[in-house]
Every structure is written in structure tokens, then in C-alpha cells.
CSV table of C-alpha atoms and ligand atoms in Angstrom, one decimal:
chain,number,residue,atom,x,y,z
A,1,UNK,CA,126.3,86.9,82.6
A,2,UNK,CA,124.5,86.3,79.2
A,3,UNK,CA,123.2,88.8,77.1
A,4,UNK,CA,119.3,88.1,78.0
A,5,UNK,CA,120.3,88.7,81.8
A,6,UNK,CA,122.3,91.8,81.1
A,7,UNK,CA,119.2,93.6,79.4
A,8,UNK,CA,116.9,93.0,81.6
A,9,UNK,CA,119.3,94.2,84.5
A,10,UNK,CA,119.9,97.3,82.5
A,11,UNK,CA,115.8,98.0,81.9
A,12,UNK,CA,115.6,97.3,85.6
A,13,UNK,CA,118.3,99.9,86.6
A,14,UNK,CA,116.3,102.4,83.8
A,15,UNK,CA,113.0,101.9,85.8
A,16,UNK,CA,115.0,102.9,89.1
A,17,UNK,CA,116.6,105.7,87.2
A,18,UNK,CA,113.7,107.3,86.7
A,19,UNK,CA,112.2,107.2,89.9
A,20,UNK,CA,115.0,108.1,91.2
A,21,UNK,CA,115.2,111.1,88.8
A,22,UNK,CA,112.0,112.3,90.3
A,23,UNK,CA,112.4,111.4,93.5
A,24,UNK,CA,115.7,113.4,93.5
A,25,UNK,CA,115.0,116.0,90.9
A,26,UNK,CA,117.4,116.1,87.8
A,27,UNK,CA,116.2,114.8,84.7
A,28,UNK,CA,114.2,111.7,83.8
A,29,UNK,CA,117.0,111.3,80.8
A,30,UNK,CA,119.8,111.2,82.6
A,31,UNK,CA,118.4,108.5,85.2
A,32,UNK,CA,117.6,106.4,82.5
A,33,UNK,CA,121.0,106.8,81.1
A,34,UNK,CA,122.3,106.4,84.6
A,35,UNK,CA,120.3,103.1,84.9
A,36,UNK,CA,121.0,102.0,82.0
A,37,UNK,CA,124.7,102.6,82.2
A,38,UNK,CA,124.5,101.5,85.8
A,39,UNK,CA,122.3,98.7,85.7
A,40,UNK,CA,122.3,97.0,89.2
A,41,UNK,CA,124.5,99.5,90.9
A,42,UNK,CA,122.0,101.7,90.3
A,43,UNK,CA,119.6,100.2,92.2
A,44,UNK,CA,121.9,100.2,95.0
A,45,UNK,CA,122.9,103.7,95.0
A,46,UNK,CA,118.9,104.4,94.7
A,47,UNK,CA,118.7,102.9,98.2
A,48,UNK,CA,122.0,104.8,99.7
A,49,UNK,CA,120.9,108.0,98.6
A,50,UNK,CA,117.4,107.5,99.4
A,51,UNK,CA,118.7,107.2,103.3
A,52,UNK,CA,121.1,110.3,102.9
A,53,UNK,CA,119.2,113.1,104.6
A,54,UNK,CA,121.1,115.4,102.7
A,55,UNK,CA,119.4,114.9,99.5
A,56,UNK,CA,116.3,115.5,101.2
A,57,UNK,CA,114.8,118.7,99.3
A,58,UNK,CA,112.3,120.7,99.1
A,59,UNK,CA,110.9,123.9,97.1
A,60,UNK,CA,111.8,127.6,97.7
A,61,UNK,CA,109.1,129.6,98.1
A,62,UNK,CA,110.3,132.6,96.8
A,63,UNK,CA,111.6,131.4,93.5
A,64,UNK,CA,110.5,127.9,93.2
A,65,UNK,CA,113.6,126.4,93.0
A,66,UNK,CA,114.8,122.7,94.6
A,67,UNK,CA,116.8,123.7,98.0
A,68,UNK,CA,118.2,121.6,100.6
A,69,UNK,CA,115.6,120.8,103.4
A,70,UNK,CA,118.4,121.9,105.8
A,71,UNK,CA,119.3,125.2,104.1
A,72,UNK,CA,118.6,128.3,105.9
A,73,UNK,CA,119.2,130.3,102.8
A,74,UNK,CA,118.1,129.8,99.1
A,75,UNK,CA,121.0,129.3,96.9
A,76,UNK,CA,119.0,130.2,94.1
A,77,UNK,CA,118.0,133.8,95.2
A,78,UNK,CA,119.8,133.8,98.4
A,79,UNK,CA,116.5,134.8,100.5
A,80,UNK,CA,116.2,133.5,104.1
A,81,UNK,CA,114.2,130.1,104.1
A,82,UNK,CA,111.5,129.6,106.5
A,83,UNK,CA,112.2,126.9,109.2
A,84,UNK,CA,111.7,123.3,107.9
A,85,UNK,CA,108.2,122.2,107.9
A,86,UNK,CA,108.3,118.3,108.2
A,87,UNK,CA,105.9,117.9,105.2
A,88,UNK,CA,106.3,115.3,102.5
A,89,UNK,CA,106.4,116.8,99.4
B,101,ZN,ZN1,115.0,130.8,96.1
């Protein structure tokens, strides 16, 4: 792989990063570092995670932190979750 091929791979995998980084919630830093370090394979694990319903997540109401969309109880401030509302957020 030349050098030309290999930096445009890497800005691709940085553009994934981040969207994945928002998508996902952790920094927009470290999914350009991720894509950048990652390159191509990030793009793929973009796609497997993005069909693992267990990184679905959603916001607790009580103390605004990211939760699991399946957790009953907020790890944050351990208050009882209301039921899953199937809304995109
Ligand atoms: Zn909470």
C-alpha cells in the first residue's frame, strides 16, 4: 500500500471516528485517534457496533447521564429507569 492510499484510508477511518464518537458517545478526539490509528478497521467495527443492541443508549432522566437502553437502573445515580420508550434519540 503506498503512502497516498494509506492517508486517505486513515482520513477516511477519522471521518467514521467521529461519527461514530457521536453516535456512541465518548469523545470526538478519541474517534479520530481511533480512525486514524485504525484506518479501515475502523470502519468495519463502526458497522459491528452499530448492529450491537447493546450499545444502544439513551439519556437518564434524573441525572442526564448516557445509560443502556436496556438498563432498568441508572448506573450513574442508581434511580429506577422508566420502561424503554422506542424513540430515536
Ligand atoms: Zn442517572
Amino acid at each position: 500500500m503506498d503512502l497516498l492510499a494509506l492517508l486517505g484510508w486513515s482520513l477516511f477511518g477519522a471521518l467514521i471516528g467521529v461519527s461514530a464518537a457521536q453516535r456512541r458517545g465518548f469523545s470526538t478526539t478519541a474517534g479520530v485517534l481511533g480512525g486514524l490509528l485504525l484506518g479501515p478497521l475502523a470502519f468495519l467495527m463502526y458497522f459491528v457496533s452499530g448492529v450491537t443492541k447493546d450499545d444502544q443508549r439513551r439519556k437518564c432522566p434524573f441525572c442526564a447521564e448516557q445509560v443502556k437502553a436496556d438498563a432498568i437502573v441508572c448506573k450513574h445515580c442508581h434511580r429506577e429507569l422508566p420502561p424503554t420508550v422506542s424513540r430515536a434519540s
